[in-house]
XYZ file of C-alpha atoms in Angstrom:
573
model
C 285.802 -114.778 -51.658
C 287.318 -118.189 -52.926
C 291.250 -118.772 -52.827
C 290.521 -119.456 -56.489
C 288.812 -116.915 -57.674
C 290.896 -114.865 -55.455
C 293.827 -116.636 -57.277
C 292.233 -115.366 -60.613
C 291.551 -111.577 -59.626
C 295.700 -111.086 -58.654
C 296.438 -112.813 -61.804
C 294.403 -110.811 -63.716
C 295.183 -107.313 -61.423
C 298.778 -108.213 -62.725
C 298.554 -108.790 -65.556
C 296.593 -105.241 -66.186
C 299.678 -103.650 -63.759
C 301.923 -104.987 -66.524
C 300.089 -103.152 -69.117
C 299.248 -100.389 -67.027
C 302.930 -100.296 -66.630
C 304.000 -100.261 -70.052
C 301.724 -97.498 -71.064
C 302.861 -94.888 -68.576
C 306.290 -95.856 -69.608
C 305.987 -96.539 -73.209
C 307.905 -99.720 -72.678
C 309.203 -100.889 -75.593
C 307.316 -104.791 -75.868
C 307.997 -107.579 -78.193
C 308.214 -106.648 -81.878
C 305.663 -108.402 -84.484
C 306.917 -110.694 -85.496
C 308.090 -112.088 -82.404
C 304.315 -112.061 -81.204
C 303.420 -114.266 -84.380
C 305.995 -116.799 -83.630
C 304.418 -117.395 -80.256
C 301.426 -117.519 -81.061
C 301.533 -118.774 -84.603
C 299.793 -121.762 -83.689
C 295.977 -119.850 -82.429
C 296.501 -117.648 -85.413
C 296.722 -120.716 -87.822
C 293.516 -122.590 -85.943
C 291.808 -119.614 -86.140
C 292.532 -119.130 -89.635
C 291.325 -122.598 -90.182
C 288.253 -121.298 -88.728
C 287.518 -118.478 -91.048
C 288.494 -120.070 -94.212
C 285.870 -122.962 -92.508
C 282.692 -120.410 -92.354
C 283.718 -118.373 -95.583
C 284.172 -121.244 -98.108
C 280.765 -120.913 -99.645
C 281.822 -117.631 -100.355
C 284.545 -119.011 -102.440
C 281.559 -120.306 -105.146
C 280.332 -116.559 -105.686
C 279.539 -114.951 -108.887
C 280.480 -111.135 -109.744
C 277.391 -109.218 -108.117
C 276.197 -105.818 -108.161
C 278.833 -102.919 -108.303
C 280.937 -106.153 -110.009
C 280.317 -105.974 -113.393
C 280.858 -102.221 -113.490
C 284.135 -102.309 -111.827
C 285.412 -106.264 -113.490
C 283.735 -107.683 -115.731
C 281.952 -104.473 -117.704
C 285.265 -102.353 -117.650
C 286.072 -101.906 -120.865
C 289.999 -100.466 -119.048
C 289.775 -103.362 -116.445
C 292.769 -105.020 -118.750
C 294.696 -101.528 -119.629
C 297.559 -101.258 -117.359
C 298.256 -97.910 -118.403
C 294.379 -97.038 -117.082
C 294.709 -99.555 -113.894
C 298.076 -98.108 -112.614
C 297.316 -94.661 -112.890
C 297.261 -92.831 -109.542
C 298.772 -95.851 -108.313
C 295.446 -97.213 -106.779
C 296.375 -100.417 -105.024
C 292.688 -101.397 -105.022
C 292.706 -100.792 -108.869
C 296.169 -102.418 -109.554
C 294.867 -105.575 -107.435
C 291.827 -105.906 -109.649
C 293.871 -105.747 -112.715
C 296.697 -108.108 -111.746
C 293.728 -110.276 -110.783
C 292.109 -110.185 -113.844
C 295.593 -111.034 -115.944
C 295.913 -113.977 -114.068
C 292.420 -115.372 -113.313
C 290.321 -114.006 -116.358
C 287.714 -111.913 -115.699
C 284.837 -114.247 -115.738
C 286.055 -116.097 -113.394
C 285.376 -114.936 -109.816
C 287.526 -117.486 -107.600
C 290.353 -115.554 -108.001
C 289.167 -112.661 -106.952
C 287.188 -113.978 -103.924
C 290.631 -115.899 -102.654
C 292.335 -112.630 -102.787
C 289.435 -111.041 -100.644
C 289.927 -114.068 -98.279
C 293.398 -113.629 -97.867
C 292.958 -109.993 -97.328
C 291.103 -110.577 -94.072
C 293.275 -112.882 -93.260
C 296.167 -110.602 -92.867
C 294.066 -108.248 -91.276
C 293.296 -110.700 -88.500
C 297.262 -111.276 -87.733
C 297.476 -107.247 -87.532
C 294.396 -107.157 -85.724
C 295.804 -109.602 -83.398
C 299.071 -107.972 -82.768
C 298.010 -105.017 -82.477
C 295.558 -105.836 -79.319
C 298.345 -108.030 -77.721
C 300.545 -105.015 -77.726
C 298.402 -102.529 -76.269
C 295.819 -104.919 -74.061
C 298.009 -108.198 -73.764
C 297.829 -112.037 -74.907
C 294.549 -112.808 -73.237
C 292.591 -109.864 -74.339
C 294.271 -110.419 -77.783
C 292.789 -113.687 -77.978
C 289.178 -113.019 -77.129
C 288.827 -109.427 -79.417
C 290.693 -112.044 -82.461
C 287.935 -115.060 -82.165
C 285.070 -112.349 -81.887
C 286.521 -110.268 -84.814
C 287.108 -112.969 -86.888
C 283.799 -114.568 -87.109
C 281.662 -111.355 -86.532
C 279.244 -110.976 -89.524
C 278.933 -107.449 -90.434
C 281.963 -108.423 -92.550
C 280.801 -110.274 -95.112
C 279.766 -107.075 -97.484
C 283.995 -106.224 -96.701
C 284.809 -109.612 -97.546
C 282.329 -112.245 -99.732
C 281.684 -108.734 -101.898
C 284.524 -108.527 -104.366
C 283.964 -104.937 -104.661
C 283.889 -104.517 -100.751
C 287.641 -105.566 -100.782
C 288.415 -101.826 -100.579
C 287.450 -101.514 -96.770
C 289.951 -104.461 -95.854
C 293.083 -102.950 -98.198
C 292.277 -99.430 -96.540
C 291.539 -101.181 -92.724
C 294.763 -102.883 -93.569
C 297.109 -99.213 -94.272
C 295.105 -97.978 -91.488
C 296.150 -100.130 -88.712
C 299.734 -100.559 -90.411
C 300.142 -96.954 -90.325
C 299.157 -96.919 -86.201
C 301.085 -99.722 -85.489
C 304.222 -97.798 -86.768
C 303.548 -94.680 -84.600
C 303.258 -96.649 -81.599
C 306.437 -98.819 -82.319
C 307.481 -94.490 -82.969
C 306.488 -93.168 -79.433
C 307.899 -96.391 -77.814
C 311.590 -96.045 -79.734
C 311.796 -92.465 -80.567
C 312.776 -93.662 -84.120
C 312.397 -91.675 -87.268
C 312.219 -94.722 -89.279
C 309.144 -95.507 -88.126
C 306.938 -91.943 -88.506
C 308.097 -92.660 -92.338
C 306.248 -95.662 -92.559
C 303.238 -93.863 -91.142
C 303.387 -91.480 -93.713
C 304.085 -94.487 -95.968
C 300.708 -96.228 -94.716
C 298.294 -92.939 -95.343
C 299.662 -92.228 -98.674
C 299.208 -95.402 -100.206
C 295.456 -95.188 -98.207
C 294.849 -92.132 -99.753
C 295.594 -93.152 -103.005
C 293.431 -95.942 -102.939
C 290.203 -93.880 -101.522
C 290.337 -90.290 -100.613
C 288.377 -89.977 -97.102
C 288.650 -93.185 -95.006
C 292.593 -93.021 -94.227
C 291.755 -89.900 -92.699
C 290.639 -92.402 -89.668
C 294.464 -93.093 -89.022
C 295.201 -89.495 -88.001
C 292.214 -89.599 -85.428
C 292.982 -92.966 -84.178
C 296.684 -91.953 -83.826
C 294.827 -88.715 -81.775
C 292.927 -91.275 -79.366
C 296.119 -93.623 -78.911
C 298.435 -90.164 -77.453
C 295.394 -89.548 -75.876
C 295.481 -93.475 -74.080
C 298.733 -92.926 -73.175
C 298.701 -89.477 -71.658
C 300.065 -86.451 -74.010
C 302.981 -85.763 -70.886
C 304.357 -89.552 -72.098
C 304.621 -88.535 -75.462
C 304.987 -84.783 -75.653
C 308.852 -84.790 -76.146
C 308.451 -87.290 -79.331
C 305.755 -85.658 -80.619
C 305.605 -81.689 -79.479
C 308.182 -80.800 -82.360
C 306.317 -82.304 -84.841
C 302.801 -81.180 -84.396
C 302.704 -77.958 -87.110
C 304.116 -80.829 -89.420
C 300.859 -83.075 -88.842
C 298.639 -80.059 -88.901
C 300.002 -79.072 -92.148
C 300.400 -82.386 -93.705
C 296.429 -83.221 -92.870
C 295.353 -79.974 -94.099
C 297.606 -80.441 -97.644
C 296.030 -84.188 -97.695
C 292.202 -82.543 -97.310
C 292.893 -80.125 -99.717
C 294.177 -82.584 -102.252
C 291.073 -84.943 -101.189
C 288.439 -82.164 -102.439
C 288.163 -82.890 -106.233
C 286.986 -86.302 -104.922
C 284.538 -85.184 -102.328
C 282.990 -83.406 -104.970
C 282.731 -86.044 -107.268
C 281.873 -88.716 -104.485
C 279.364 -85.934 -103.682
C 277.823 -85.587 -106.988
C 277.468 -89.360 -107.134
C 275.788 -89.851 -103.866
C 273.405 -86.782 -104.162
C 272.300 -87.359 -107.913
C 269.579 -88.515 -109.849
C 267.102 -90.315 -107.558
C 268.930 -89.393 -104.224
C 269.131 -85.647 -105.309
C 268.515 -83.015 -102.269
C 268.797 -79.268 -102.002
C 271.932 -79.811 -99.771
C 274.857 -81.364 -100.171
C 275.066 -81.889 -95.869
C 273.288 -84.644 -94.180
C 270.905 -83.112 -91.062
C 272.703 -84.040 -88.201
C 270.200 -84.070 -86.026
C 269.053 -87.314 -88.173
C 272.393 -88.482 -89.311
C 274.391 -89.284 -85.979
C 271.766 -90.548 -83.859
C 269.565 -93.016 -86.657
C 273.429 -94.132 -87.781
C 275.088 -94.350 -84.820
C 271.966 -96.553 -83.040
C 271.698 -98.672 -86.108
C 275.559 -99.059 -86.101
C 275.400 -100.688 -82.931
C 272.010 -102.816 -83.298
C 274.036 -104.631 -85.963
C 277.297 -104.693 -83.769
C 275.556 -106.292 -81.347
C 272.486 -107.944 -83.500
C 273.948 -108.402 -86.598
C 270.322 -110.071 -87.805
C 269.145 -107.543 -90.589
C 272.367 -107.836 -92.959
C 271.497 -106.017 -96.029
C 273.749 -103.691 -99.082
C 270.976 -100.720 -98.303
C 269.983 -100.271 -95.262
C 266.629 -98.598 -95.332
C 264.827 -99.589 -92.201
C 265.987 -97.666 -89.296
C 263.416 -99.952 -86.679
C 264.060 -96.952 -83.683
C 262.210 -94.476 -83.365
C 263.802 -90.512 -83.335
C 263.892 -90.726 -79.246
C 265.026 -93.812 -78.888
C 267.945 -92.770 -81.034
C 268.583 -89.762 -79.244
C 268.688 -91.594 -76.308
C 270.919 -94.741 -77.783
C 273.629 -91.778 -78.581
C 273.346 -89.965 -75.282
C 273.988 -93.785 -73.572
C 276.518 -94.402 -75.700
C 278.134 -91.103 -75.055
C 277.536 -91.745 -71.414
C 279.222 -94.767 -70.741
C 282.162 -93.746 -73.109
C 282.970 -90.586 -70.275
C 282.174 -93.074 -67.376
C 284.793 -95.696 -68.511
C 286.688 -93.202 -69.602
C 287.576 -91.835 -65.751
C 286.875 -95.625 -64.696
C 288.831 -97.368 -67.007
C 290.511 -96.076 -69.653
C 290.729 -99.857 -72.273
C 286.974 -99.523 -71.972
C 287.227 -95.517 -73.444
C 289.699 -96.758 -75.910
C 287.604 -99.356 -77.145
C 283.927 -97.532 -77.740
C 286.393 -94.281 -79.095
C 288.386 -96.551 -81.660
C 284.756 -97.594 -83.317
C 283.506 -93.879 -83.434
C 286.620 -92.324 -84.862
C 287.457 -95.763 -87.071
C 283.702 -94.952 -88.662
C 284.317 -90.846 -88.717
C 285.305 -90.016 -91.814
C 282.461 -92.338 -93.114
C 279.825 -90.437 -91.395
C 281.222 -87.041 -92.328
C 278.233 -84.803 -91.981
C 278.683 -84.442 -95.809
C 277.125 -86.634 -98.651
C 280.572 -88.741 -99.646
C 278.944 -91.934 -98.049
C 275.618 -93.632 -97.522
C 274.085 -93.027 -94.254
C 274.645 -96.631 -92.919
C 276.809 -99.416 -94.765
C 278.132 -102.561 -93.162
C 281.165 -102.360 -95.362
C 282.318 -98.933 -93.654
C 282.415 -100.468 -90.094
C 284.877 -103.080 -91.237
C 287.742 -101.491 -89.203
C 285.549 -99.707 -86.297
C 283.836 -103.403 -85.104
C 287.433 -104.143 -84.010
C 286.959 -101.863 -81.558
C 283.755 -103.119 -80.575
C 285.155 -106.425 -80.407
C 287.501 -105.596 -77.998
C 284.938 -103.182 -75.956
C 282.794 -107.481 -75.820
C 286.128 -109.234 -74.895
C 286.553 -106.695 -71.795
C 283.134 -107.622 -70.607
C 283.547 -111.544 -70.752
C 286.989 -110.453 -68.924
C 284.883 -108.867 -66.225
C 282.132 -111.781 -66.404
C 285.101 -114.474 -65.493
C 286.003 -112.708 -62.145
C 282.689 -112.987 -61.344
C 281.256 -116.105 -62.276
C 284.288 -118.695 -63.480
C 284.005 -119.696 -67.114
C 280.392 -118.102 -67.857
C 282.598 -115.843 -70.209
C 284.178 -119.190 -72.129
C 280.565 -120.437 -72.596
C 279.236 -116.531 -73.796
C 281.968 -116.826 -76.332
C 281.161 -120.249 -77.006
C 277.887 -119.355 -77.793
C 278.593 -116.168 -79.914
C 281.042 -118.088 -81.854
C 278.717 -120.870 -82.675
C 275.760 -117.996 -83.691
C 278.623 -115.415 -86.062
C 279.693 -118.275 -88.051
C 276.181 -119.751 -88.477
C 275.048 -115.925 -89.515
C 278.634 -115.552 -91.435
C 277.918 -118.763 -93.369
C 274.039 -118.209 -94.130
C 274.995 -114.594 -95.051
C 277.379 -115.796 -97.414
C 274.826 -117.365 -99.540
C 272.996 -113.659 -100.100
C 276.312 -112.955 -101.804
C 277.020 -116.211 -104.014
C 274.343 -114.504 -106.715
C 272.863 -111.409 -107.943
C 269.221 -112.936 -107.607
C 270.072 -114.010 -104.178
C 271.297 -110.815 -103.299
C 268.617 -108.508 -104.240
C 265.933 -111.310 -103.398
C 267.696 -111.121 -99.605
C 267.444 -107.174 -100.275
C 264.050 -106.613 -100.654
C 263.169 -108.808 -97.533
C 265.052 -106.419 -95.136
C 264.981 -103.274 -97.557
C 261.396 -103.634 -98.929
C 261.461 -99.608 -98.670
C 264.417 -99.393 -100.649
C 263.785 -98.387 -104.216
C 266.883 -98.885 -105.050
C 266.673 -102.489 -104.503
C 263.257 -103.241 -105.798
C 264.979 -101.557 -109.248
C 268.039 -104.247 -108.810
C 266.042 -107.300 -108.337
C 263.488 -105.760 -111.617
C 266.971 -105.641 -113.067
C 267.930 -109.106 -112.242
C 264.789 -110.566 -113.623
C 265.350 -108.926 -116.573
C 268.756 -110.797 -117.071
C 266.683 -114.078 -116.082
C 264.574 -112.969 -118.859
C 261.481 -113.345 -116.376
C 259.838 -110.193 -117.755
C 256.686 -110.341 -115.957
C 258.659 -110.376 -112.355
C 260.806 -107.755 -113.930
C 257.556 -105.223 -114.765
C 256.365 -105.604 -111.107
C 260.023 -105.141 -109.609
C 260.574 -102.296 -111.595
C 256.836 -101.132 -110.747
C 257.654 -101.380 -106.854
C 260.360 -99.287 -107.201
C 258.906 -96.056 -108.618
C 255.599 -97.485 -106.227
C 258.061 -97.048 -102.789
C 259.746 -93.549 -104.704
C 257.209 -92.044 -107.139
C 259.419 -89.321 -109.437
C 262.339 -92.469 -109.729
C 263.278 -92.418 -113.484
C 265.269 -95.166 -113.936
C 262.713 -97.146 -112.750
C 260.217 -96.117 -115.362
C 262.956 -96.444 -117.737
C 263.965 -99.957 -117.106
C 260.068 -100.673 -116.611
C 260.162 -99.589 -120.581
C 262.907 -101.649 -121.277
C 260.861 -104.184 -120.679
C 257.796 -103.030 -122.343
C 259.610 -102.443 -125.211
C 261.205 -106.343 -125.122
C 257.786 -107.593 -125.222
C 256.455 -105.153 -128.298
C 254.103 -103.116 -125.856
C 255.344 -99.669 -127.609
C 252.767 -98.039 -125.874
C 253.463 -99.029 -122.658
C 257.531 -97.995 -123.536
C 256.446 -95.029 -124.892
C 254.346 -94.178 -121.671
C 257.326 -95.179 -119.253
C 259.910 -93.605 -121.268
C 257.744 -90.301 -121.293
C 257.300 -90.624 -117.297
C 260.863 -91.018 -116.959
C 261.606 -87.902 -118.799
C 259.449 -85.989 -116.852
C 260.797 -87.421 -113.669
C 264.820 -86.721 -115.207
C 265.258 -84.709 -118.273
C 268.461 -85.372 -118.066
C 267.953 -88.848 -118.857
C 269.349 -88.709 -122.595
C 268.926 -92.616 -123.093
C 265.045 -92.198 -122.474
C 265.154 -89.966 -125.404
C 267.007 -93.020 -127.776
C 264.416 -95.205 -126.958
C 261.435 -92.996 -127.786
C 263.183 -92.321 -131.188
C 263.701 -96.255 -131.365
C 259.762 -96.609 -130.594
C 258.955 -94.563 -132.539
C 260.747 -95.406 -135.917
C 258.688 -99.633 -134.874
C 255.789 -97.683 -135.128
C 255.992 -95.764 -138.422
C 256.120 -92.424 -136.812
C 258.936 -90.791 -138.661
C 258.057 -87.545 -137.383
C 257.546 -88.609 -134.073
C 261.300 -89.988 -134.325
C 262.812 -86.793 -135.805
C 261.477 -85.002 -132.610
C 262.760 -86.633 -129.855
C 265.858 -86.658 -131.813
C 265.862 -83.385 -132.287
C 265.129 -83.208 -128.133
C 268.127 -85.994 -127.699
C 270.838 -83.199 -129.678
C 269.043 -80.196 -127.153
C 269.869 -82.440 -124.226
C 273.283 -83.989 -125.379
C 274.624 -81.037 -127.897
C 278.360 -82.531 -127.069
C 277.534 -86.160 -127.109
C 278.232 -87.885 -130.604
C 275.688 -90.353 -129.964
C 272.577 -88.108 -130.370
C 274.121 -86.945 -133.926
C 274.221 -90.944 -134.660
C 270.628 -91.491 -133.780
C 269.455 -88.370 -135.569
C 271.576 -89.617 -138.877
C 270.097 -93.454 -138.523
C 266.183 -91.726 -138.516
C 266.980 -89.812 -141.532
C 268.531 -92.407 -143.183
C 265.444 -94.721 -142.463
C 263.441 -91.358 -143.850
C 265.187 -91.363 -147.208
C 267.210 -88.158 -146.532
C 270.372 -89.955 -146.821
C 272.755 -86.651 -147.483
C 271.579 -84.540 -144.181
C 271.804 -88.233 -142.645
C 275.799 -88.395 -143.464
C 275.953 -84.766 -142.582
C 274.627 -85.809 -139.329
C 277.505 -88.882 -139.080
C 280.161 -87.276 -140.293
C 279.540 -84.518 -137.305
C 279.344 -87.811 -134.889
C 282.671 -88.877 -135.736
C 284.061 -84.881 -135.818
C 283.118 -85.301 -132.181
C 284.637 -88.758 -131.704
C 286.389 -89.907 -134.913
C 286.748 -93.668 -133.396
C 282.885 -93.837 -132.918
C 282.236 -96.724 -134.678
C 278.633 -97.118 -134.968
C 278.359 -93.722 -137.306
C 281.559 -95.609 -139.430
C 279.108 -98.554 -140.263
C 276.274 -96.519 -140.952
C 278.070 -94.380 -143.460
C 279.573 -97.326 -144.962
C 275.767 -98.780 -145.185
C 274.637 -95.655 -147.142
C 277.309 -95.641 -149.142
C 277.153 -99.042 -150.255
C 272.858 -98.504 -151.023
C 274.449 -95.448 -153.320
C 276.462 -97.829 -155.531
C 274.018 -100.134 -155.931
């Protein structure tokens, strides 16, 4: 062996000693803020360096779940509606759109920016004070520039993962500073950290209790078990309260994610399927973050190879787990940082890029101890591996960014990696529409329900389209489908009355209004559409009966107001 590379394996042996060290003591080590003012001038380059490969995000437009959330929210500038439950997510998006507009997206996307931005100083610290300055460095760069995060961060809507990521690693940072000091002070700010987490989405803070699990766990529970042994019926209860006062939303989240189109028998994911096709596709795009795409679809593995991607996985956690226990830490923090989002049930998609925001810091570190253990070996391969991965993340972060900059870019990009996705086929049909390319919108639309057969809202949109054109048998045929397909689909039922009444069929009209008040008895809509056909029918008194029972059910429905005013104004005449 060299005298220089012997040079660099005593450094390097001390340097883990030190940390070694401080972990079986629980050493108290420099604050925060005193590890930003050293090293204030890497976290400013590197911040450079982000805001370099995510300015073409800044040009964005509102995309996808967007417009529901901004720019379609009829409460999006009601404080009263945006600070209830004190949502920090929600109160962002309306202070936001007070001071930016809401057709204006810079605003928004800055925010997002600066977001990630704070959660690469955290991230930072937080390594330097477990793992040390040099490991703290390398986990930062490959964090920083990684591109699964562009859904968490060039996605206005995916802002939610970096708030929560943010309260997350907050609320850990406090309980270590708690086991090193013994202070009080600081198990309040946990508590602080998860509540306003919880308020802001119901599940995912759930990750800080487990991570706070594998850090005692890290340090050994005999280094800890006088700060924490008292304490422990106090967590236990506290978690269960917090899971009880999380199920409203799991059933809601539920009913969202296993409704309509993606309605199953169960409410439970098989998890036979579930943790191996996840977990290996989790890690393809950790480590192969090619196929970047809002539904992920393809799972390219087949069942065994799964299986046996888990079972590695698994593997090499328990070996570096009795081998060395940063390794363990490392692959543990991205499994329990992803847990709640892979709860076994339906309150999340099976795979989302946005939902390993905070796990691929983990990973991140788990690539940084690798190059560590490259440079012992072979001296500054590791500088030129990072080199390399650098130059290849921001290329992929930049190029990704353009998917995001437009709704037509988005789904286009879509389709190419989720061409099974039905789902996205019915977005891009969607966006076409909106281009007012109607003949790319009929074969969007027609791929959809082509990839998923019994999808309504496909053959509903498809008829959206017909009906633009004035092919009312075509409409009538997709609205018809799409009924069969969803009976619950109440709007199919307007637009067969609206067909209808275009094609002289009065009758025809009166029926599937008469079908619309069956299916929507409480909704004051169907009374509106049943009042408008009679009125066009010449029955103008059961017509205002008809109204006037609208606005009994909602007495600011405005449509049935005009129409009533109409009729009586013909009367006068």
């Amino acid at each position: 062996m060299s005298q220089k590379k012997y040079r660099r394996l005593r450094a390097l042996e001390r340097e883990r000693e030190a940390i070694d060290d401080k972990r079986e003591n629980l050493a108290v080590q420099e604050g925060f803020w005193e590890i930003i003012r050293k090293n204030w001038t890497f976290l400013l380059i590197i911040g450079m360096g982000v805001v370099l490969i995510y300015l073409n995000a800044l040009h964005g437009d509102f995309v996808s779940d967007d417009y529901a959330s901004i720019t379609q929210n009829p409460d999006v500038l009601n404080p009263r509606v945006m600070f209830s439950g004190f949502n920090t997510m929600r109160i962002g998006t309306y202070l936001l759109a007070v001071i930016f507009g809401i057709k204006n997206p810079l605003g928004f996307h800055l925010n997002s920016l600066f977001l990630y931005l704070i959660f690469i100083i955290l991230a930072f610290a937080f390594i330097y004070r477990m793992f040390g300055k040099k490991l703290a460095i390398s986990t930062t760069l490959l964090f920083a520039f990684h591109p699964i995060h562009v859904e968490a961060v060039s996605w206005i809507s995916g802002r939610i993962y970096i708030i929560l990521a943010i309260y997350i690693l907050l609320g850990l940072m406090a309980f270590i500073y708690y086991l090193e000091t013994g202070k009080y002070k600081f198990l309040g700010w946990v508590i602080l950290f998860f509540i306003l987490g919880f308020l802001t989405d119901k599940p995912r803070p759930f990750s800080l209790i487990f991570l706070m699990v594998l850090v005692v766990f890290y340090f050994g529970w005999g280094k800890v078990r006088d700060k924490l042994s008292k304490f422990i019926p106090y967590i236990i209860t506290f978690s269960i309260a917090f899971f009880i006062l999380s199920i409203p939303y799991i059933r809601s989240r539920v009913a969202v994610v296993n409704s309509g189109y993606n309605f199953s028998e169960s409410i439970f994911y098989n998890p036979f399927f579930q943790y191996p096709t996840g977990i290996a596709k989790y890690l393809q795009l950790l480590w192969l973050p090619i196929d970047l795409t809002l539904y992920h679809t393809m799972y390219v593995f087949e069942p065994w190879l799964n299986w046996l991607i888990l079972l590695l996985f698994l593997a090499i956690m328990w070996y570096w787990g009795k081998k060395d226990k940063r390794y363990w830490f490392a692959l543990m923090f991205i499994l329990l940082a992803l847990a709640p989002s892979m709860a076994p049930v339906k309150v999340s998609w099976l795979v989302a890029e946005r939902y390993m925001f905070l796990g691929s810091l983990g990973f991140c570190l788990f690539l940084a101890l690798l190059l560590e253990a490259i440079d012992l070996r072979i001296k500054n391969l590791s500088y030129l591996i990072l080199s390399l991965l650098l130059v290849f993340y921001g290329i992929r972060v930049y190029l990704r960014n353009i998917d995001w900059q437009t709704n037509h870019n988005l789904w286009v990009r879509t389709v190419q990696y989720s061409w099974n996705s039905h789902n996205a086929w019915n977005n891009i049909g969607d966006d076409y529409d909106k281009l007012g390319q109607y003949d790319n919108a009929i074969k969007g639309f027609g791929q959809s329900y082509a990839v998923k057969n019994n999808y309504a809202d496909a053959y509903h949109n498809q008829a959206n389209i017909f009906f633009k054109i004035k092919r009312y048998d075509l409409a009538r045929q997709g609205y018809e489908l799409a009924l069969k397909f969803h009976p619950g689909l109440y709007q199919s039922y307007i637009s067969l009355t609206q067909v209808a009444l275009y094609q002289g069929d009065l009758n025809g009209a009166l029926a599937y209004a008469n079908k619309l008040i069956e299916s929507q008895p409480n909704n004051p809509q169907a009374y509106y559409v049943m009042g408008v056909v009679l009125a066009q029918g010449g029955k103008l008194k059961e017509a205002e009966d008809y109204l006037n029972y609208a606005l009994q059910l909602n007495p600011n429905f405005t449509p049935a107001v005009n129409t009533l005013k109409q009729i009586s104004a013909g009367k006068t005449q």
